[in-house]
């Protein structure tokens, strides 16, 4: 019972009536877990998605369908492979399921010590993959490894904060390594990973860690600096380090200024903050265009960069082209659950965001645990569509959106660039 489900926000959305009838996502039942699922093989084989995993079943090598009682690491693998239309071979043993093949990559394909194994949040579980119960937020990694030498990396960005364009970004890669004495007593130690490659999105230059496991990147432009880490044996393609997920650092510009914010003093600081992050851009001639409507694709970018959302997700919308510049932000916003498509599988990237739609998104983002019981005194509340009524009331109660001096909310009016910037800053993420 695989369902794409990309955020733990949905209980709030359902309880508050915030799921749009035409933009709804199927809610999770009680026996599911929303997790990130990764498959990292040899020679660059890689798949990743955020999925809602239930108590699935798998088919073993004998053709038997084996039901699992809980959302499990094996269920996560089955779901992702079903989505990617890849096959697998698994045996049922006395100790639980044993995965022998994923796609075309079989155990012992490279050497006698190679095969498939799973990690939960970077650690090898102490039970079989069909028995390990997953919980919301877990990261499940299925990796093709050499049992004697492949390491699972930890990417350390702890020293990176408030990065500006042109700043160096220092990355350290370590891993836990187990060694054994003459009596096979294990010792686990943290070691620096030398020779790991950092692959930076949009950058052809190669970055390799030194003997201390360190490498330095440079934030060349505002927005998301994204990279992943791996290390492969040159001849065989065997992973010596399991490929990491995408890592991300948000770089800001320095004091972006616009010349058309006269009359928008109330939003100028918010606009500057978003512009510094690269979340909004002007027309190239120093104009911000504060009175211009925000499109759904533009809002997706603002949400991702102001909240440092990972640019992970491969949700496909029929009206979002592969080469659309804002596609990664649309996919990330969809993966976070903050924005969703409609029942027809479209996202409408160029459609203006209405004020009531913005209220829905802002309440999803704020996820308030307590909402003051304040009924907004807008004379046009009757014009708010049913899906957005609770969101408009909540947005007004927590102060992230307000009406106009005439006492109206104008729910179907387009949300403008200045007011969206102000609302995002009011929400408290910057």
Short mmCIF file of C-alpha atoms in Angstrom, two decimals:
data_model
loop_
_atom_site.label_atom_id
_atom_site.label_comp_id
_atom_site.label_asym_id
_atom_site.label_seq_id
_atom_site.Cartn_x
_atom_site.Cartn_y
_atom_site.Cartn_z
CA UNK A 1 0.00 0.00 0.00
CA UNK A 2 2.51 2.53 -1.17
CA UNK A 3 1.45 6.14 -1.12
CA UNK A 4 3.65 9.12 -1.76
CA UNK A 5 3.48 11.18 1.41
CA UNK A 6 5.98 13.92 1.88
CA UNK A 7 5.47 15.57 5.22
CA UNK A 8 4.38 15.00 8.77
CA UNK A 9 2.22 18.09 8.45
CA UNK A 10 -0.82 16.27 7.12
CA UNK A 11 -2.49 15.53 10.45
CA UNK A 12 -2.60 19.29 11.01
CA UNK A 13 -3.89 19.90 7.51
CA UNK A 14 -6.70 17.41 7.84
CA UNK A 15 -7.68 18.51 11.33
CA UNK A 16 -7.74 22.13 10.26
CA UNK A 17 -9.52 21.49 6.99
CA UNK A 18 -6.49 22.74 5.07
CA UNK A 19 -6.24 20.11 2.36
CA UNK A 20 -7.59 21.50 -0.89
CA UNK A 21 -10.20 19.28 -2.53
CA UNK A 22 -8.52 19.66 -5.92
CA UNK A 23 -4.99 19.64 -4.49
CA UNK A 24 -5.27 16.90 -1.92
CA UNK A 25 -2.77 14.21 -1.07
CA UNK A 26 -3.93 10.90 0.34
CA UNK A 27 -3.40 10.89 4.08
CA UNK A 28 -1.41 8.24 5.87
CA UNK A 29 -3.09 5.57 7.94
CA UNK A 30 -1.91 4.63 11.42
CA UNK A 31 0.46 1.88 10.30
CA UNK A 32 2.71 3.92 8.04
CA UNK A 33 5.92 5.91 8.24
CA UNK A 34 7.05 8.84 6.10
CA UNK A 35 10.72 8.19 5.35
CA UNK A 36 13.50 9.00 2.92
CA UNK A 37 14.47 5.90 0.93
CA UNK A 38 17.81 5.65 -0.88
CA UNK A 39 19.36 2.96 -3.08
CA UNK A 40 23.09 3.43 -3.70
CA UNK A 41 24.73 0.84 -5.94
CA UNK A 42 27.96 0.51 -7.91
CA UNK A 43 29.08 2.63 -10.88
CA UNK A 44 26.83 5.56 -9.98
CA UNK A 45 23.57 3.63 -9.52
CA UNK A 46 21.40 5.86 -7.31
CA UNK A 47 17.72 6.39 -6.53
CA UNK A 48 16.09 8.46 -3.79
CA UNK A 49 12.62 9.60 -2.79
CA UNK A 50 10.45 10.46 0.18
CA UNK A 51 7.73 7.82 0.53
CA UNK A 52 4.98 6.79 2.87
CA UNK A 53 5.76 3.17 3.70
CA UNK A 54 3.11 0.87 5.10
CA UNK A 55 3.09 -2.76 6.22
CA UNK A 56 4.10 -4.01 2.78
CA UNK A 57 4.88 -7.48 1.46
CA UNK A 58 7.75 -8.83 -0.62
CA UNK A 59 8.01 -11.74 -3.03
CA UNK A 60 10.86 -14.12 -2.28
CA UNK A 61 12.94 -16.17 -4.70
CA UNK A 62 10.48 -19.06 -4.36
CA UNK A 63 7.64 -16.88 -5.57
CA UNK A 64 5.96 -16.65 -2.18
CA UNK A 65 4.45 -13.35 -1.07
CA UNK A 66 5.61 -12.59 2.45
CA UNK A 67 3.63 -10.02 4.44
CA UNK A 68 5.38 -7.68 6.86
CA UNK A 69 3.53 -6.49 9.95
CA UNK A 70 5.13 -3.06 10.29
CA UNK A 71 6.58 -0.34 8.03
CA UNK A 72 10.02 -1.83 7.52
CA UNK A 73 13.33 -1.26 5.78
CA UNK A 74 12.43 -4.04 3.35
CA UNK A 75 9.06 -2.43 2.69
CA UNK A 76 10.83 0.83 1.93
CA UNK A 77 13.02 -0.94 -0.63
CA UNK A 78 10.04 -2.64 -2.25
CA UNK A 79 8.20 0.67 -2.53
CA UNK A 80 11.08 2.57 -4.11
CA UNK A 81 11.86 -0.24 -6.56
CA UNK A 82 8.22 -0.42 -7.55
CA UNK A 83 8.27 3.30 -8.23
CA UNK A 84 11.46 3.03 -10.28
CA UNK A 85 10.24 -0.14 -12.04
CA UNK A 86 13.23 -2.16 -10.85
CA UNK A 87 13.25 -5.81 -9.87
CA UNK A 88 14.80 -7.51 -6.85
CA UNK A 89 15.67 -11.00 -5.65
CA UNK A 90 15.26 -11.82 -1.97
CA UNK A 91 15.36 -14.98 0.12
CA UNK A 92 13.33 -15.74 3.24
CA UNK A 93 15.68 -17.15 5.88
CA UNK A 94 15.40 -18.15 9.52
CA UNK A 95 16.89 -14.77 10.39
CA UNK A 96 14.65 -12.68 8.15
CA UNK A 97 14.78 -11.44 4.59
CA UNK A 98 18.07 -11.48 2.68
CA UNK A 99 18.35 -9.30 -0.44
CA UNK A 100 20.55 -10.84 -3.14
CA UNK A 101 19.93 -8.56 -6.10
CA UNK A 102 18.55 -5.12 -6.94
CA UNK A 103 18.00 -4.32 -10.60
CA UNK A 104 20.87 -5.92 -12.49
CA UNK A 105 23.32 -5.71 -9.60
CA UNK A 106 23.79 -9.09 -7.89
CA UNK A 107 25.70 -10.02 -4.76
CA UNK A 108 29.29 -11.10 -5.45
CA UNK A 109 29.10 -9.34 -8.83
CA UNK A 110 32.37 -7.49 -8.20
CA UNK A 111 34.06 -9.68 -5.60
CA UNK A 112 33.19 -12.48 -3.20
CA UNK A 113 32.70 -9.89 -0.43
CA UNK A 114 30.13 -7.71 -2.18
CA UNK A 115 26.39 -7.60 -1.63
CA UNK A 116 23.40 -5.55 -0.52
CA UNK A 117 22.86 -4.25 2.99
CA UNK A 118 20.68 -1.66 4.69
CA UNK A 119 21.36 1.27 6.99
CA UNK A 120 18.85 3.17 9.11
CA UNK A 121 19.89 6.76 9.80
CA UNK A 122 23.47 5.84 8.95
CA UNK A 123 23.68 2.80 11.22
CA UNK A 124 23.40 -0.90 10.44
CA UNK A 125 20.25 -2.22 12.17
CA UNK A 126 20.57 -5.12 14.58
CA UNK A 127 17.55 -6.98 13.14
CA UNK A 128 16.54 -8.16 9.70
CA UNK A 129 15.25 -5.59 7.22
CA UNK A 130 11.72 -7.02 7.24
CA UNK A 131 11.53 -6.74 11.02
CA UNK A 132 13.01 -3.28 11.59
CA UNK A 133 10.11 -0.92 12.27
CA UNK A 134 10.42 2.49 10.65
CA UNK A 135 9.20 5.78 12.08
CA UNK A 136 8.50 9.18 10.52
CA UNK A 137 11.70 10.95 9.53
CA UNK A 138 13.91 7.87 9.23
CA UNK A 139 16.40 7.64 6.37
CA UNK A 140 16.64 4.14 4.89
CA UNK A 141 19.69 3.45 2.75
CA UNK A 142 20.14 0.25 0.75
CA UNK A 143 23.73 0.05 -0.44
CA UNK A 144 25.89 -2.32 -2.46
CA UNK A 145 29.04 -2.73 -0.41
CA UNK A 146 32.19 -4.72 0.12
CA UNK A 147 31.78 -6.04 3.65
CA UNK A 148 35.52 -5.70 4.30
CA UNK A 149 36.13 -2.11 3.23
CA UNK A 150 33.07 0.01 2.30
CA UNK A 151 32.33 2.81 4.78
CA UNK A 152 29.17 4.81 5.47
CA UNK A 153 30.07 8.53 5.43
CA UNK A 154 29.14 11.25 7.87
CA UNK A 155 29.31 14.72 6.31
CA UNK A 156 30.19 17.40 8.85
CA UNK A 157 29.11 20.97 8.08
CA UNK A 158 29.00 22.05 11.73
CA UNK A 159 31.49 24.85 11.19
CA UNK A 160 29.42 26.40 8.40
CA UNK A 161 27.02 29.20 9.26
CA UNK A 162 25.83 32.46 7.66
CA UNK A 163 27.61 31.73 4.39
CA UNK A 164 27.92 34.62 1.98
CA UNK A 165 28.63 34.49 -1.74
CA UNK A 166 32.37 34.06 -2.18
CA UNK A 167 32.87 32.40 1.22
CA UNK A 168 34.72 29.11 1.60
CA UNK A 169 32.65 26.17 2.80
CA UNK A 170 34.74 23.66 4.72
CA UNK A 171 33.46 20.08 4.62
CA UNK A 172 34.76 17.18 6.70
CA UNK A 173 33.96 13.55 5.87
CA UNK A 174 34.33 10.86 8.51
CA UNK A 175 33.06 7.32 9.02
CA UNK A 176 32.80 4.72 11.71
CA UNK A 177 35.23 1.87 11.11
CA UNK A 178 35.22 -1.48 12.90
CA UNK A 179 38.48 -3.37 13.45
CA UNK A 180 39.07 -6.68 15.22
CA UNK A 181 41.85 -8.00 17.44
CA UNK A 182 43.28 -11.52 17.33
CA UNK A 183 40.29 -12.77 19.33
CA UNK A 184 37.79 -11.07 17.00
CA UNK A 185 36.81 -8.50 19.57
CA UNK A 186 35.50 -5.48 17.68
CA UNK A 187 36.62 -1.88 18.15
CA UNK A 188 34.61 0.92 16.54
CA UNK A 189 36.43 4.17 15.84
CA UNK A 190 35.74 7.32 13.84
CA UNK A 191 38.21 7.84 11.00
CA UNK A 192 38.76 10.64 8.50
CA UNK A 193 37.88 9.60 4.95
CA UNK A 194 40.67 10.51 2.56
CA UNK A 195 40.09 10.56 -1.19
CA UNK A 196 36.31 11.00 -1.10
CA UNK A 197 34.91 13.07 -3.95
CA UNK A 198 32.49 15.94 -3.43
CA UNK A 199 30.22 16.31 -6.45
CA UNK A 200 28.84 19.85 -6.57
CA UNK A 201 25.65 20.39 -8.55
CA UNK A 202 26.32 22.54 -11.60
CA UNK A 203 30.08 22.51 -11.08
CA UNK A 204 32.43 20.37 -13.18
CA UNK A 205 35.40 20.92 -10.88
CA UNK A 206 36.51 17.98 -8.73
CA UNK A 207 36.85 18.34 -4.97
CA UNK A 208 38.60 15.55 -3.06
CA UNK A 209 39.08 15.18 0.69
CA UNK A 210 42.60 15.27 2.09
CA UNK A 211 44.21 13.08 4.73
CA UNK A 212 42.10 14.82 7.37
CA UNK A 213 38.92 14.07 5.45
CA UNK A 214 38.52 17.75 4.57
CA UNK A 215 37.74 19.64 1.38
CA UNK A 216 36.83 23.25 0.67
CA UNK A 217 34.06 24.44 -1.61
CA UNK A 218 33.24 28.02 -2.56
CA UNK A 219 29.75 29.51 -2.61
CA UNK A 220 29.81 31.07 -6.08
CA UNK A 221 26.24 32.39 -6.12
CA UNK A 222 23.28 33.00 -3.85
CA UNK A 223 20.94 30.13 -3.14
CA UNK A 224 21.57 26.45 -2.55
CA UNK A 225 25.09 25.04 -2.79
CA UNK A 226 24.39 21.30 -3.14
CA UNK A 227 26.78 18.38 -3.20
CA UNK A 228 27.01 14.68 -2.47
CA UNK A 229 29.96 12.55 -1.39
CA UNK A 230 31.21 9.21 -2.66
CA UNK A 231 34.37 7.20 -3.24
CA UNK A 232 34.69 4.41 -5.76
CA UNK A 233 37.39 1.94 -6.72
CA UNK A 234 38.68 3.22 -10.04
CA UNK A 235 38.67 -0.07 -11.94
CA UNK A 236 35.68 -1.95 -10.52
CA UNK A 237 33.35 0.94 -9.66
CA UNK A 238 32.85 -0.62 -6.22
CA UNK A 239 31.75 1.95 -3.63
CA UNK A 240 34.45 2.35 -1.00
CA UNK A 241 32.17 4.97 0.57
CA UNK A 242 28.40 4.67 0.26
CA UNK A 243 27.13 7.60 -1.77
CA UNK A 244 25.70 10.22 0.58
CA UNK A 245 22.41 11.99 0.15
CA UNK A 246 22.51 15.55 -1.16
CA UNK A 247 23.98 18.00 1.34
CA UNK A 248 23.04 21.64 1.13
CA UNK A 249 24.27 25.04 2.26
CA UNK A 250 22.33 28.25 1.63
CA UNK A 251 24.55 31.14 0.56
CA UNK A 252 23.42 34.76 0.82
CA UNK A 253 24.41 37.84 -1.12
CA UNK A 254 25.62 41.03 0.52
CA UNK A 255 23.07 43.83 0.88
CA UNK A 256 21.10 43.59 -2.34
CA UNK A 257 19.43 46.94 -3.04
CA UNK A 258 16.41 47.84 -5.19
CA UNK A 259 15.34 51.28 -6.36
CA UNK A 260 11.56 50.74 -6.55
CA UNK A 261 10.64 50.12 -2.91
CA UNK A 262 9.44 53.67 -2.25
CA UNK A 263 6.08 53.28 -0.54
CA UNK A 264 6.96 49.78 0.61
CA UNK A 265 8.92 50.63 3.75
CA UNK A 266 6.86 48.03 5.62
CA UNK A 267 8.34 45.27 3.40
CA UNK A 268 11.80 46.60 2.51
CA UNK A 269 13.67 44.70 5.23
CA UNK A 270 11.91 41.45 4.34
CA UNK A 271 12.63 41.96 0.65
CA UNK A 272 16.31 42.53 1.41
CA UNK A 273 16.51 39.33 3.44
CA UNK A 274 14.96 37.25 0.67
CA UNK A 275 17.08 38.92 -1.98
CA UNK A 276 20.25 38.26 -0.01
CA UNK A 277 19.34 34.55 -0.01
CA UNK A 278 18.65 34.57 -3.72
CA UNK A 279 15.05 33.63 -2.93
CA UNK A 280 13.84 36.59 -4.98
CA UNK A 281 15.52 38.43 -7.82
CA UNK A 282 14.80 41.69 -9.57
CA UNK A 283 14.55 42.50 -13.24
CA UNK A 284 18.28 42.97 -13.66
CA UNK A 285 17.95 46.76 -13.69
CA UNK A 286 17.66 47.32 -9.94
CA UNK A 287 13.88 46.90 -9.77
CA UNK A 288 12.18 44.44 -7.41
CA UNK A 289 8.66 44.86 -8.86
CA UNK A 290 6.96 44.71 -5.44
CA UNK A 291 3.45 44.96 -6.87
CA UNK A 292 3.84 41.99 -9.22
CA UNK A 293 1.95 38.73 -8.56
CA UNK A 294 3.94 35.74 -7.30
CA UNK A 295 3.60 32.57 -9.33
CA UNK A 296 3.38 29.11 -7.79
CA UNK A 297 6.85 28.24 -9.07
CA UNK A 298 8.30 31.43 -7.58
CA UNK A 299 6.65 30.71 -4.24
CA UNK A 300 8.19 27.24 -4.27
CA UNK A 301 11.65 28.77 -4.64
CA UNK A 302 11.00 31.26 -1.83
CA UNK A 303 9.85 28.49 0.50
CA UNK A 304 12.85 26.28 -0.22
CA UNK A 305 15.51 28.95 0.20
CA UNK A 306 14.01 30.72 3.22
CA UNK A 307 13.57 27.41 5.06
CA UNK A 308 16.67 25.59 3.78
CA UNK A 309 14.56 22.73 2.47
CA UNK A 310 16.55 19.98 0.83
CA UNK A 311 16.29 20.01 -2.95
CA UNK A 312 15.26 16.37 -2.88
CA UNK A 313 12.27 14.86 -4.56
CA UNK A 314 11.22 13.61 -7.97
CA UNK A 315 7.51 14.30 -7.92
CA UNK A 316 6.50 14.54 -11.56
CA UNK A 317 3.91 17.06 -12.72
CA UNK A 318 2.65 16.90 -16.27
CA UNK A 319 3.01 20.66 -16.75
CA UNK A 320 6.51 21.07 -15.26
CA UNK A 321 9.12 20.66 -17.99
CA UNK A 322 12.35 18.76 -17.33
CA UNK A 323 14.41 21.82 -18.21
CA UNK A 324 12.35 24.34 -16.22
CA UNK A 325 14.83 26.31 -14.11
CA UNK A 326 12.56 26.26 -11.05
CA UNK A 327 11.71 22.55 -11.32
CA UNK A 328 14.03 21.49 -8.41
CA UNK A 329 12.31 23.99 -6.13
CA UNK A 330 8.86 22.78 -7.19
CA UNK A 331 9.87 19.19 -6.46
CA UNK A 332 11.33 20.19 -3.09
CA UNK A 333 8.21 22.13 -2.10
CA UNK A 334 6.09 19.14 -3.08
CA UNK A 335 8.36 16.75 -1.16
CA UNK A 336 8.00 18.93 1.95
CA UNK A 337 4.21 18.88 1.72
CA UNK A 338 4.04 22.67 1.69
CA UNK A 339 2.71 22.81 -1.86
CA UNK A 340 0.91 20.10 -3.77
CA UNK A 341 -0.46 19.61 -7.23
CA UNK A 342 -4.02 19.03 -8.30
CA UNK A 343 -5.93 15.84 -9.00
CA UNK A 344 -4.97 15.97 -12.68
CA UNK A 345 -1.26 15.74 -11.82
CA UNK A 346 -0.46 19.35 -12.68
CA UNK A 347 1.29 22.00 -10.59
CA UNK A 348 0.34 25.14 -12.57
CA UNK A 349 3.81 26.70 -12.14
CA UNK A 350 2.95 29.97 -13.88
CA UNK A 351 -0.38 30.51 -12.15
CA UNK A 352 -0.52 33.41 -9.66
CA UNK A 353 -0.78 32.46 -6.00
CA UNK A 354 -3.98 33.78 -4.47
CA UNK A 355 -4.02 35.25 -0.98
CA UNK A 356 -6.10 32.37 0.35
CA UNK A 357 -3.67 29.86 -1.18
CA UNK A 358 -0.82 31.74 0.47
CA UNK A 359 -2.62 31.51 3.81
CA UNK A 360 -2.85 27.72 3.44
CA UNK A 361 0.87 27.43 2.69
CA UNK A 362 1.91 29.74 5.53
CA UNK A 363 -0.12 27.81 8.07
CA UNK A 364 1.40 24.56 6.85
CA UNK A 365 4.81 26.17 7.27
CA UNK A 366 4.11 27.63 10.70
CA UNK A 367 2.51 24.42 12.00
CA UNK A 368 1.19 26.26 15.07
CA UNK A 369 0.53 24.11 18.12
CA UNK A 370 -1.70 26.72 19.75
CA UNK A 371 -3.89 29.15 17.85
CA UNK A 372 -5.60 32.09 19.58
CA UNK A 373 -9.36 31.96 19.19
CA UNK A 374 -9.65 35.14 17.20
CA UNK A 375 -12.31 35.39 14.52
CA UNK A 376 -10.98 37.73 11.82
CA UNK A 377 -13.41 40.57 11.21
CA UNK A 378 -13.07 40.65 7.43
CA UNK A 379 -16.18 41.73 5.59
CA UNK A 380 -15.46 39.30 2.73
CA UNK A 381 -14.86 36.10 4.73
CA UNK A 382 -17.85 34.56 2.96
CA UNK A 383 -15.81 34.72 -0.26
CA UNK A 384 -13.05 32.51 1.18
CA UNK A 385 -13.34 29.05 -0.33
CA UNK A 386 -14.11 26.26 2.16
CA UNK A 387 -10.69 24.61 1.86
CA UNK A 388 -8.97 27.84 2.99
CA UNK A 389 -11.32 29.20 5.67
CA UNK A 390 -9.50 27.62 8.61
CA UNK A 391 -6.13 28.71 7.19
CA UNK A 392 -7.21 32.32 6.70
CA UNK A 393 -8.50 32.44 10.28
CA UNK A 394 -5.29 30.86 11.61
CA UNK A 395 -3.02 33.09 9.53
CA UNK A 396 -4.81 36.15 10.87
CA UNK A 397 -4.75 34.84 14.45
CA UNK A 398 -1.01 34.18 14.47
CA UNK A 399 -0.27 37.40 12.57
CA UNK A 400 1.39 36.11 9.42
CA UNK A 401 -1.24 37.71 7.16
CA UNK A 402 -3.56 40.67 7.62
CA UNK A 403 -6.36 42.28 5.71
CA UNK A 404 -6.40 45.74 4.16
CA UNK A 405 -7.47 49.06 5.74
CA UNK A 406 -10.93 48.62 4.26
CA UNK A 407 -11.46 45.52 6.41
CA UNK A 408 -11.30 43.00 3.59
CA UNK A 409 -9.01 40.01 3.05
CA UNK A 410 -9.42 39.75 -0.73
CA UNK A 411 -9.01 35.94 -0.76
CA UNK A 412 -8.94 35.48 -4.53
CA UNK A 413 -6.63 38.44 -5.19
CA UNK A 414 -3.10 37.61 -6.28
CA UNK A 415 -0.44 37.55 -3.56
CA UNK A 416 2.13 40.22 -4.43
CA UNK A 417 5.91 39.98 -4.19
CA UNK A 418 6.22 42.50 -1.37
CA UNK A 419 3.50 40.96 0.78
CA UNK A 420 4.79 37.40 0.27
CA UNK A 421 8.28 38.49 1.36
CA UNK A 422 6.84 40.17 4.43
CA UNK A 423 4.67 37.15 5.26
CA UNK A 424 7.61 34.74 5.09
CA UNK A 425 9.68 36.90 7.39
CA UNK A 426 6.73 37.39 9.76
CA UNK A 427 6.38 33.62 9.92
CA UNK A 428 9.73 33.68 11.65
CA UNK A 429 11.98 31.56 9.47
CA UNK A 430 14.43 34.39 8.76
#
